[in-house]
Short mmCIF file of C-alpha atoms in Angstrom, two decimals:
data_model
loop_
_atom_site.label_atom_id
_atom_site.label_comp_id
_atom_site.label_asym_id
_atom_site.label_seq_id
_atom_site.Cartn_x
_atom_site.Cartn_y
_atom_site.Cartn_z
CA MET A 14 -44.68 -3.51 -13.49
CA THR A 15 -42.27 -0.53 -13.45
CA ASP A 16 -42.41 -0.21 -9.66
CA ASN A 17 -41.89 -4.01 -9.20
CA ALA A 18 -38.85 -3.86 -11.59
CA GLU A 19 -37.35 -0.87 -9.74
CA THR A 20 -37.91 -2.67 -6.32
CA ARG A 21 -36.29 -5.81 -7.65
CA GLN A 22 -33.38 -3.83 -9.14
CA SER A 23 -32.96 -1.95 -5.78
CA LYS A 24 -32.72 -5.24 -3.90
CA ASP A 25 -30.26 -6.72 -6.41
CA ALA A 26 -28.09 -3.59 -6.45
CA PRO A 27 -24.53 -4.26 -5.14
CA LYS A 28 -23.90 -3.09 -1.53
CA THR A 29 -21.34 -3.16 1.19
CA TYR A 30 -22.37 -5.57 4.00
CA PRO A 31 -21.59 -4.94 7.71
CA GLN A 32 -19.26 -7.93 7.74
CA ALA A 33 -17.01 -6.02 5.41
CA TRP A 34 -16.14 -3.43 8.09
CA TYR A 35 -15.26 -6.19 10.58
CA ALA A 36 -13.04 -7.91 7.97
CA LEU A 37 -11.42 -4.49 7.29
CA PHE A 38 -10.80 -3.99 11.05
CA LEU A 39 -8.97 -7.35 11.21
CA LEU A 40 -6.82 -6.62 8.18
CA VAL A 41 -5.86 -3.22 9.60
CA LEU A 42 -5.06 -4.86 12.89
CA LEU A 43 -2.78 -7.35 11.09
CA ARG A 44 -1.10 -4.47 9.19
CA THR A 45 -0.57 -2.73 12.54
CA ALA A 46 1.00 -5.84 14.10
CA ILE A 47 3.30 -6.29 11.07
CA SER A 48 4.44 -2.62 11.25
CA VAL A 49 5.12 -3.01 15.01
CA PHE A 50 7.18 -6.05 14.10
CA GLN A 51 9.03 -4.28 11.29
CA TYR A 52 9.99 -1.11 13.06
CA THR A 53 10.90 -2.58 16.51
CA TYR A 54 14.66 -2.14 15.99
CA SER A 55 14.49 0.84 13.64
CA SER A 56 12.95 2.99 16.39
CA ILE A 57 15.89 2.33 18.74
CA PRO A 58 18.97 1.84 16.48
CA THR A 59 21.64 2.93 19.01
CA LEU A 60 20.36 0.68 21.82
CA THR A 61 20.04 -2.21 19.37
CA SER A 62 23.64 -1.69 18.29
CA HIS A 63 24.85 -1.81 21.88
CA TYR A 64 22.60 -4.76 22.86
CA PHE A 65 23.89 -7.04 20.08
CA GLY A 66 27.38 -5.53 19.86
CA ILE A 67 27.01 -4.65 16.22
CA THR A 68 27.41 -1.58 13.97
CA LEU A 69 24.56 0.74 12.91
CA SER A 70 24.95 -0.56 9.35
CA ALA A 71 24.29 -4.11 10.65
CA VAL A 72 21.18 -2.79 12.47
CA ASN A 73 20.02 -1.38 9.14
CA TRP A 74 20.19 -4.93 7.67
CA LEU A 75 17.27 -5.86 9.92
CA ALA A 76 15.24 -3.52 7.79
CA ASN A 77 17.05 -4.36 4.50
CA VAL A 78 16.26 -8.05 4.85
CA GLN A 79 12.54 -7.23 4.94
CA CYS A 80 12.78 -5.34 1.65
CA ILE A 81 14.59 -8.33 0.05
CA VAL A 82 11.99 -10.78 1.30
CA TYR A 83 9.16 -8.50 0.17
CA VAL A 84 10.58 -8.23 -3.39
CA PHE A 85 11.07 -11.98 -3.66
CA MET A 86 7.70 -12.91 -2.27
CA SER A 87 5.85 -10.41 -4.44
CA PHE A 88 6.72 -12.54 -7.48
CA PHE A 89 4.29 -15.14 -6.02
CA THR A 90 1.67 -13.19 -4.07
CA GLY A 91 -0.61 -12.45 -7.01
CA TYR A 92 -0.79 -16.14 -7.87
CA LEU A 93 -1.16 -17.15 -4.21
CA PHE A 94 -4.04 -14.71 -3.68
CA GLU A 95 -5.92 -16.17 -6.67
CA LYS A 96 -5.36 -19.75 -5.42
CA LEU A 97 -5.80 -19.24 -1.60
CA GLY A 98 -8.44 -16.50 -1.53
CA VAL A 99 -8.52 -13.45 0.69
CA LYS A 100 -9.11 -14.97 4.11
CA LEU A 101 -6.60 -17.78 3.99
CA SER A 102 -3.88 -15.45 2.62
CA ILE A 103 -4.45 -13.08 5.48
CA VAL A 104 -4.52 -15.83 8.12
CA ILE A 105 -1.20 -17.23 6.82
CA ALA A 106 0.30 -13.71 7.03
CA GLY A 107 -0.77 -13.61 10.69
CA VAL A 108 0.85 -16.97 11.39
CA LEU A 109 4.16 -15.92 9.85
CA CYS A 110 4.26 -12.62 11.76
CA ALA A 111 3.54 -14.37 15.12
CA LEU A 112 6.17 -17.03 14.43
CA GLY A 113 8.81 -14.49 13.48
CA SER A 114 8.07 -12.45 16.63
CA ALA A 115 8.36 -15.58 18.81
CA ILE A 116 11.80 -16.47 17.36
CA ARG A 117 13.08 -12.93 18.04
CA SER A 118 11.89 -13.23 21.63
CA LEU A 119 13.69 -16.56 22.08
CA ALA A 120 16.86 -14.96 20.70
CA THR A 121 17.01 -12.71 23.79
CA ILE A 122 17.25 -15.77 26.09
CA ALA A 123 20.67 -16.68 24.73
CA ASN A 124 23.83 -15.27 26.43
CA PRO A 125 24.91 -13.20 24.69
CA PRO A 126 21.71 -12.37 22.74
CA SER A 127 21.73 -14.12 19.35
CA PHE A 128 21.75 -11.72 16.41
CA VAL A 129 21.63 -14.78 14.05
CA TRP A 130 18.35 -15.97 15.54
CA THR A 131 17.05 -12.44 15.57
CA MET A 132 17.74 -12.13 11.82
CA THR A 133 16.07 -15.53 11.33
CA GLY A 134 12.91 -14.35 12.99
CA GLN A 135 13.05 -11.06 11.18
CA THR A 136 13.28 -12.89 7.80
CA LEU A 137 10.40 -15.28 8.56
CA GLY A 138 8.13 -12.52 9.83
CA ALA A 139 9.03 -10.36 6.84
CA ILE A 140 7.06 -12.75 4.53
CA ALA A 141 3.89 -11.58 6.24
CA SER A 142 4.19 -7.99 4.94
CA PRO A 143 3.63 -8.67 1.23
CA MET A 144 0.86 -11.15 2.11
CA ALA A 145 -1.03 -8.47 4.03
CA LEU A 146 -0.25 -5.38 1.92
CA ASN A 147 -0.30 -6.62 -1.64
CA ILE A 148 -3.85 -8.02 -1.12
CA MET A 149 -5.20 -4.54 -0.41
CA THR A 150 -6.95 -3.91 -3.77
CA MET A 151 -8.20 -7.46 -4.01
CA PHE A 152 -9.59 -7.26 -0.52
CA ALA A 153 -11.30 -3.92 -1.29
CA SER A 154 -12.90 -5.12 -4.52
CA THR A 155 -14.00 -8.37 -2.79
CA TRP A 156 -15.80 -6.64 0.14
CA PHE A 157 -16.58 -3.05 -0.83
CA THR A 158 -18.70 -1.26 -3.44
CA GLU A 159 -16.92 1.01 -5.93
CA ASN A 160 -17.68 4.16 -3.97
CA LEU A 161 -15.98 2.84 -0.83
CA ARG A 162 -12.88 1.07 -2.25
CA ALA A 163 -10.49 3.97 -1.90
CA THR A 164 -11.70 4.53 1.72
CA ALA A 165 -11.06 0.88 2.52
CA GLY A 166 -7.64 0.92 0.81
CA MET A 167 -6.77 4.02 2.77
CA PHE A 168 -7.24 2.21 6.07
CA VAL A 169 -5.12 -0.72 4.91
CA ALA A 170 -2.27 1.51 3.57
CA SER A 171 -2.17 3.70 6.69
CA ASN A 172 0.76 2.88 8.95
CA TYR A 173 -0.86 2.83 12.40
CA GLY A 174 1.70 0.36 13.66
CA ALA A 175 4.62 2.72 12.91
CA ILE A 176 2.87 5.45 14.97
CA LEU A 177 2.46 3.04 17.90
CA VAL A 178 6.11 1.91 17.64
CA MET A 179 7.67 5.40 17.46
CA PHE A 180 5.69 6.61 20.52
CA ALA A 181 5.85 3.45 22.59
CA ILE A 182 9.15 1.63 22.09
CA PRO A 183 11.57 4.49 22.76
CA SER A 184 9.62 5.20 25.94
CA ILE A 185 9.76 1.57 27.07
CA ALA A 186 13.29 0.75 26.00
CA THR A 187 15.15 3.45 27.96
CA TYR A 188 18.07 1.01 28.56
CA ILE A 189 19.34 -2.04 26.76
CA ASP A 190 18.01 -4.33 29.54
CA LYS A 191 14.45 -3.36 28.46
CA ILE A 192 14.81 -4.70 24.92
CA PRO A 193 13.69 -8.28 25.87
CA LEU A 194 10.56 -6.78 27.41
CA VAL A 195 9.79 -4.91 24.18
CA LEU A 196 10.18 -8.06 22.15
CA HIS A 197 7.95 -10.13 24.46
CA LEU A 198 5.24 -7.43 24.22
CA VAL A 199 5.49 -7.45 20.42
CA SER A 200 5.19 -11.26 20.38
CA GLY A 201 2.05 -11.10 22.55
CA PHE A 202 0.51 -8.53 20.26
CA THR A 203 1.22 -10.51 17.05
CA GLY A 204 -0.04 -13.72 18.63
CA LEU A 205 -3.26 -12.16 19.77
CA THR A 206 -3.78 -10.69 16.32
CA PHE A 207 -3.39 -14.09 14.69
CA LEU A 208 -6.09 -15.59 16.93
CA LEU A 209 -8.51 -12.82 16.08
CA LEU A 210 -7.92 -13.36 12.33
CA LEU A 211 -9.50 -16.82 12.60
CA SER A 212 -12.87 -15.10 13.09
CA MET A 213 -12.66 -13.22 9.79
CA PRO A 214 -15.54 -14.03 7.39
CA SER A 215 -14.50 -15.63 4.10
CA LYS A 216 -16.55 -13.52 1.74
CA PRO A 217 -19.68 -11.24 1.58
CA PRO A 218 -23.15 -12.90 1.00
CA LYS A 219 -23.17 -11.33 -2.46
CA PRO A 220 -20.42 -9.70 -4.57
CA PRO A 221 -20.38 -5.89 -3.94
CA THR A 222 -19.96 -4.96 -7.55
CA THR A 223 -21.18 -6.28 -10.90
CA GLU A 224 -17.67 -6.12 -12.37
CA LEU A 225 -16.64 -9.09 -10.25
CA ASP A 226 -18.66 -11.16 -12.71
CA VAL A 227 -16.34 -10.03 -15.56
CA GLU A 228 -13.92 -12.73 -16.60
CA ARG A 229 -10.38 -11.66 -15.68
CA PRO A 230 -7.38 -12.81 -17.65
CA PRO A 231 -5.24 -15.65 -16.14
CA TYR A 232 -2.26 -14.54 -14.01
CA LEU A 233 0.39 -14.94 -16.75
CA LYS A 234 -1.84 -13.35 -19.40
CA GLY A 235 -2.38 -10.44 -16.99
CA LEU A 236 1.37 -10.01 -16.66
CA GLN A 237 1.67 -9.90 -20.45
CA MET A 238 -0.97 -7.19 -20.64
CA LEU A 239 0.77 -5.10 -18.01
CA MET A 240 4.08 -5.36 -19.77
CA LYS A 241 2.56 -3.52 -22.74
CA ASN A 242 0.85 -0.83 -20.56
CA LEU A 243 2.99 2.25 -20.57
CA ASN A 244 0.81 4.20 -18.14
CA PHE A 245 0.94 1.36 -15.62
CA TRP A 246 4.74 1.48 -15.62
CA ILE A 247 4.71 5.27 -15.14
CA LEU A 248 2.61 4.61 -12.02
CA PHE A 249 4.95 1.81 -11.05
CA PHE A 250 7.94 4.19 -10.90
CA ILE A 251 5.99 6.92 -9.17
CA HIS A 252 4.82 4.50 -6.41
CA SER A 253 8.17 2.72 -6.14
CA PHE A 254 10.20 5.99 -5.82
CA ASN A 255 7.62 7.55 -3.49
CA VAL A 256 7.25 4.64 -1.08
CA GLY A 257 10.88 3.62 -1.48
CA LEU A 258 11.98 7.05 -0.19
CA SER A 259 9.57 6.75 2.67
CA ILE A 260 10.92 3.32 3.68
CA ALA A 261 14.58 4.35 3.50
CA PHE A 262 13.99 7.76 5.20
CA GLY A 263 11.86 6.22 7.93
CA SER A 264 14.37 3.49 8.69
CA LEU A 265 17.35 5.82 8.81
CA PHE A 266 15.62 8.85 10.30
CA ALA A 267 17.24 8.62 13.68
CA GLN A 268 20.68 8.29 12.04
CA ILE A 269 19.95 11.20 9.69
CA VAL A 270 18.99 13.69 12.40
CA GLY A 271 21.24 12.28 15.14
CA PRO A 272 24.40 14.13 14.09
CA HIS A 273 22.49 17.38 14.35
CA GLY A 274 21.66 17.01 18.03
CA TYR A 275 18.63 14.87 18.13
CA SER A 276 18.48 11.85 20.50
CA ASP A 277 16.77 8.53 19.67
CA LYS A 278 13.85 9.63 21.84
CA HIS A 279 13.50 12.95 19.93
CA ALA A 280 13.79 11.14 16.59
CA GLY A 281 11.19 8.62 17.74
CA LEU A 282 8.78 11.47 18.69
CA LEU A 283 9.32 13.17 15.36
CA ASN A 284 8.88 9.92 13.44
CA ALA A 285 5.72 9.11 15.31
CA LEU A 286 4.25 12.49 14.51
CA ALA A 287 5.31 12.09 10.90
CA PHE A 288 3.65 8.70 10.63
CA PHE A 289 0.51 10.26 12.22
CA ALA A 290 0.57 12.98 9.51
CA GLY A 291 1.00 10.20 6.90
CA THR A 292 -2.01 8.38 8.29
CA LEU A 293 -3.95 11.61 8.13
CA GLY A 294 -2.88 11.93 4.48
CA CYS A 295 -4.15 8.46 3.65
CA THR A 296 -7.35 9.07 5.68
CA THR A 297 -7.97 12.22 3.69
CA ALA A 298 -7.23 10.68 0.32
CA GLY A 299 -9.69 7.83 0.55
CA PRO A 300 -12.94 9.85 0.89
CA VAL A 301 -11.68 12.55 -1.48
CA LEU A 302 -11.09 9.94 -4.21
CA ASP A 303 -14.39 8.22 -3.60
CA GLN A 304 -16.35 11.48 -3.74
CA THR A 305 -14.55 13.30 -6.59
CA LYS A 306 -12.98 10.54 -8.76
CA GLN A 307 -10.33 13.13 -9.69
CA HIS A 308 -7.44 10.68 -9.46
CA LYS A 309 -5.37 12.26 -12.22
CA LEU A 310 -5.77 15.79 -11.03
CA LEU A 311 -4.80 14.85 -7.49
CA LEU A 312 -1.76 13.04 -8.83
CA LYS A 313 -0.51 16.16 -10.50
CA LEU A 314 -1.26 18.43 -7.50
CA VAL A 315 0.32 16.33 -4.79
CA THR A 316 3.66 15.28 -6.38
CA PRO A 317 5.02 18.91 -6.44
CA MET A 318 4.38 19.12 -2.71
CA VAL A 319 6.40 15.99 -2.18
CA PHE A 320 9.25 17.54 -4.09
CA ILE A 321 9.19 20.90 -2.27
CA THR A 322 9.18 19.27 1.15
CA ASN A 323 12.09 17.01 0.22
CA VAL A 324 14.09 20.01 -0.91
CA ALA A 325 13.26 21.74 2.39
CA PHE A 326 14.93 18.87 4.37
CA ILE A 327 18.30 19.89 2.97
CA PHE A 328 18.07 23.19 4.71
CA VAL A 329 15.92 22.45 7.77
CA ILE A 330 17.64 19.42 9.26
CA PRO A 331 21.06 21.02 9.70
CA ARG A 332 19.49 23.99 11.56
CA GLY A 333 18.69 21.68 14.50
CA SER A 334 15.26 23.36 15.00
CA PHE A 335 12.73 20.89 16.33
CA ALA A 336 9.74 23.05 15.36
CA PHE A 337 10.87 23.66 11.78
CA LEU A 338 11.77 20.03 11.22
CA LEU A 339 8.45 18.92 12.74
CA PHE A 340 6.55 21.12 10.29
CA VAL A 341 8.38 20.07 7.17
CA LEU A 342 8.41 16.36 8.18
CA THR A 343 4.62 16.21 8.82
CA MET A 344 3.94 18.06 5.57
CA ASN A 345 6.19 15.66 3.64
CA GLN A 346 4.59 12.55 5.15
CA PHE A 347 1.07 13.93 4.68
CA PHE A 348 1.53 14.50 0.91
CA LEU A 349 3.64 11.34 0.39
CA SER A 350 0.95 9.16 2.07
CA PHE A 351 -1.88 10.99 0.30
CA LEU A 352 -0.19 9.97 -2.95
CA VAL A 353 -0.21 6.23 -2.15
CA PRO A 354 -3.95 5.46 -2.45
CA VAL A 355 -4.16 7.79 -5.44
CA VAL A 356 -1.51 5.79 -7.33
CA ILE A 357 -2.86 2.39 -6.13
CA GLU A 358 -6.41 3.16 -7.31
CA LEU A 359 -5.13 4.63 -10.61
CA SER A 360 -3.11 1.44 -11.25
CA SER A 361 -6.21 -0.72 -10.78
CA GLU A 362 -8.14 1.62 -13.14
CA THR A 363 -5.52 1.80 -15.92
CA SER A 364 -4.71 -1.90 -15.82
CA TYR A 365 -8.28 -3.18 -15.85
CA PRO A 366 -9.30 -6.00 -16.53
CA VAL A 367 -6.04 -7.40 -15.08
CA ALA A 368 -6.69 -8.61 -11.50
CA GLU A 369 -6.07 -5.99 -8.86
CA SER A 370 -3.94 -8.51 -6.86
CA THR A 371 -1.50 -8.68 -9.75
CA SER A 372 -1.05 -4.96 -10.35
CA SER A 373 -0.91 -4.20 -6.65
CA SER A 374 1.71 -6.92 -6.00
CA ILE A 375 3.95 -5.43 -8.72
CA LEU A 376 3.64 -1.90 -7.34
CA TRP A 377 4.47 -2.90 -3.76
CA GLN A 378 7.28 -5.15 -4.98
CA GLY A 379 8.83 -2.16 -6.74
CA ALA A 380 8.37 0.02 -3.67
CA GLN A 381 10.26 -2.48 -1.52
CA ALA A 382 12.99 -3.04 -4.04
CA PHE A 383 13.70 0.69 -4.36
CA GLY A 384 13.29 1.05 -0.65
CA PHE A 385 16.18 -1.43 -0.19
CA VAL A 386 18.32 0.38 -2.88
CA PHE A 387 17.58 3.81 -1.41
CA ASN A 388 18.45 2.51 2.09
CA LEU A 389 21.85 1.35 0.87
CA ILE A 390 22.44 4.69 -0.95
CA LEU A 391 21.46 6.80 2.07
CA ASP A 392 23.55 4.71 4.34
CA ALA A 393 26.56 5.11 2.02
CA THR A 394 26.21 8.96 2.14
CA ARG A 395 27.15 8.98 5.85
CA ASP A 396 30.25 11.20 6.11
CA PRO A 397 32.51 10.20 9.06
CA LYS A 398 34.79 13.18 8.42
CA GLY A 399 32.10 15.72 7.83
CA ILE A 400 30.83 18.56 10.07
CA PRO A 401 29.00 17.33 12.03
CA VAL A 402 30.45 13.84 12.03
CA ASN A 403 28.41 11.16 10.20
CA ASN A 404 26.05 13.71 8.63
CA MET A 405 24.01 12.53 5.62
CA ILE A 406 23.41 15.81 3.79
CA TYR A 407 24.22 14.16 0.43
CA GLY A 408 21.55 11.63 1.14
CA LEU A 409 19.03 14.42 1.54
CA ILE A 410 20.09 15.89 -1.82
CA PHE A 411 19.63 12.48 -3.40
CA GLN A 412 16.08 12.34 -1.99
CA ALA A 413 15.23 15.69 -3.51
CA VAL A 414 16.39 14.55 -6.94
CA ILE A 415 14.25 11.39 -6.74
CA ALA A 416 11.26 13.55 -5.70
CA ALA A 417 11.75 15.69 -8.77
CA ILE A 418 11.63 12.59 -10.97
CA ILE A 419 8.36 11.55 -9.29
CA MET A 420 6.88 14.99 -10.10
CA LEU A 421 7.91 14.80 -13.73
CA LEU A 422 6.56 11.27 -14.15
CA SER A 423 3.16 12.32 -12.79
CA PHE A 424 2.83 14.98 -15.48
CA SER A 425 3.46 12.33 -18.12
CA PHE A 426 0.61 10.02 -17.00
CA HIS A 427 -2.42 9.90 -19.33
CA GLY A 428 -4.02 6.54 -18.54
CA LYS A 429 -7.74 5.77 -18.78
CA MET A 430 -10.16 5.06 -15.87
CA ALA A 431 -11.08 1.71 -17.47
CA ARG A 432 -12.41 -0.01 -14.36
CA LEU A 433 -14.67 2.94 -13.49
CA GLU A 434 -15.96 3.05 -17.06
CA ALA A 435 -16.75 -0.63 -16.98
CA SER A 436 -18.56 -0.27 -13.65
CA ASP A 437 -20.60 2.66 -14.94
CA TRP A 438 -21.67 0.67 -17.99
CA ASP A 439 -22.71 -2.33 -15.93
CA ALA A 440 -24.74 -0.02 -13.73
CA ILE A 441 -27.10 0.88 -16.63
CA PRO A 442 -30.39 -0.94 -15.99
CA GLU A 443 -31.21 -3.73 -18.38
CA LEU A 444 -34.63 -3.01 -19.94
CA PRO A 445 -36.99 -5.69 -21.29
CA LYS A 446 -36.20 -6.63 -24.92
CA SER A 447 -38.58 -5.58 -27.60
CA PRO A 448 -40.03 -8.10 -30.08
CA LYS A 449 -37.63 -9.02 -32.90
CA GLY A 450 -37.62 -6.40 -35.60
CA LYS A 451 -39.32 -3.82 -33.42
CA GLU A 452 -36.44 -2.30 -31.45
CA THR A 453 -36.94 1.10 -30.11
CA LEU A 454 -34.49 3.74 -28.95
CA TRP A 455 -34.99 2.72 -25.32
CA SER A 456 -34.58 -1.00 -25.95
CA LEU A 457 -31.35 -0.39 -27.85
CA ARG A 458 -29.89 1.46 -24.89
CA ALA A 459 -29.94 -1.80 -22.92
CA HIS A 460 -27.43 -3.29 -25.33
CA PRO A 461 -23.67 -2.60 -25.63
CA ILE A 462 -22.65 -0.32 -28.48
CA ALA A 463 -20.97 -3.13 -30.32
CA ALA A 464 -24.17 -5.20 -30.24
CA VAL A 465 -26.19 -2.30 -31.61
CA LEU A 466 -23.82 -1.77 -34.49
CA ASP A 467 -23.81 -5.50 -35.19
CA ASN A 468 -27.66 -5.50 -35.36
CA ASP A 469 -27.61 -2.57 -37.80
CA ILE A 470 -25.14 -4.40 -40.04
CA LYS A 471 -27.18 -7.57 -40.02
CA ALA A 472 -30.38 -5.59 -40.82
CA THR A 473 -28.64 -3.93 -43.76
CA LYS A 474 -27.41 -7.25 -45.13
CA SER A 475 -30.94 -8.67 -44.83
CA SER A 476 -32.56 -5.81 -46.73
CA ILE A 477 -29.95 -6.17 -49.48
CA ARG A 478 -30.76 -9.84 -49.90
CA ILE A 479 -34.51 -9.10 -50.06
CA ASP A 480 -33.97 -6.40 -52.79
CA THR A 481 -31.91 -8.80 -54.77
#
């Protein structure tokens, strides 16, 4: 009997199916295509400025509009994910990215090239980003067991597309007449990605965790619960400031280092290596979180490193040393990106049982909102009368101050690992019930604590009635 029960329990135990890894590959491919779409112009700002006959600040609005769209759409993504499901949400993101890319390609046919149509395509394609990124935690909990969620989230959060863009586009677009070729290549890549998304499986044969059976509060009720959760909002500001700085710094990097003697090609190479280091940070964070479950400790260890490297930028960038800047930049992006899955997983833990899609949408919405604000602030720190001309040293000081706030917030976090605790409780095997009135220590272990106490109270009341 015992062997049969153990065998049955082993068969019924949640597991990650092979289809999950294929679905993950397709989502990562979509995220890569979206990043290539997003960073197309940011990687070659000077050429873009000459091609359209616009200022660098106007070029920056190609990035700013994406932040605005992200913030707006994130008000609805949590609700959309619950209604549409994982696969349909991801496929719609693929359609939007492909359409936006196609419109940008068509804009190059006009004479002169149409910046208005380019902005239209950029805006439409920008809707794909929150659809693909905000779904990260919902996707992971739908497809992966608890011990693999952080690893899956790490792959989704990693910015492989940015690495590809920063290496490839500055090498292809050596002159402004190559920009149409770049846009056509991006359109082909996003179109192919959309077609592959159609083959994504809808859901695993069985849920990968028992906690999926737990009734989650409705969307609006979940929002009300989050509003009262102080620790969630601490994580909100940590994530928003952290990723917001990354968005603004990455978008303006060529303009920040340009006055100090770096060309667009040099800046692209540095940015590509930085994104590679960031991907390595995410890649490292996933398995470390899954194996150790030391989310809070890692939060408090990593944020000081983000602060230190941001302070170092103030002194390293003006030196014009490629080697020094490469070292500080890669360290900064490694720790910054390592922090992303730590905070995302912690937010799901401390906000449980609120749906992961809701908490994740709010976090990424805040990140894009602050990314937009920080982009404007850094752009405003450009000093046309400074030495060198158009340097952005005050912007670097601003970054260091924000990084200090991130560090202080991390030390104030004291949230609970509620989702993990619920998962551990559900994992306790349910033993056969004893006959009524003959409960044993082992049979009582199969019941929740509240039920045990309730039984004791009922038994006490019954004995009192008998004595009476």
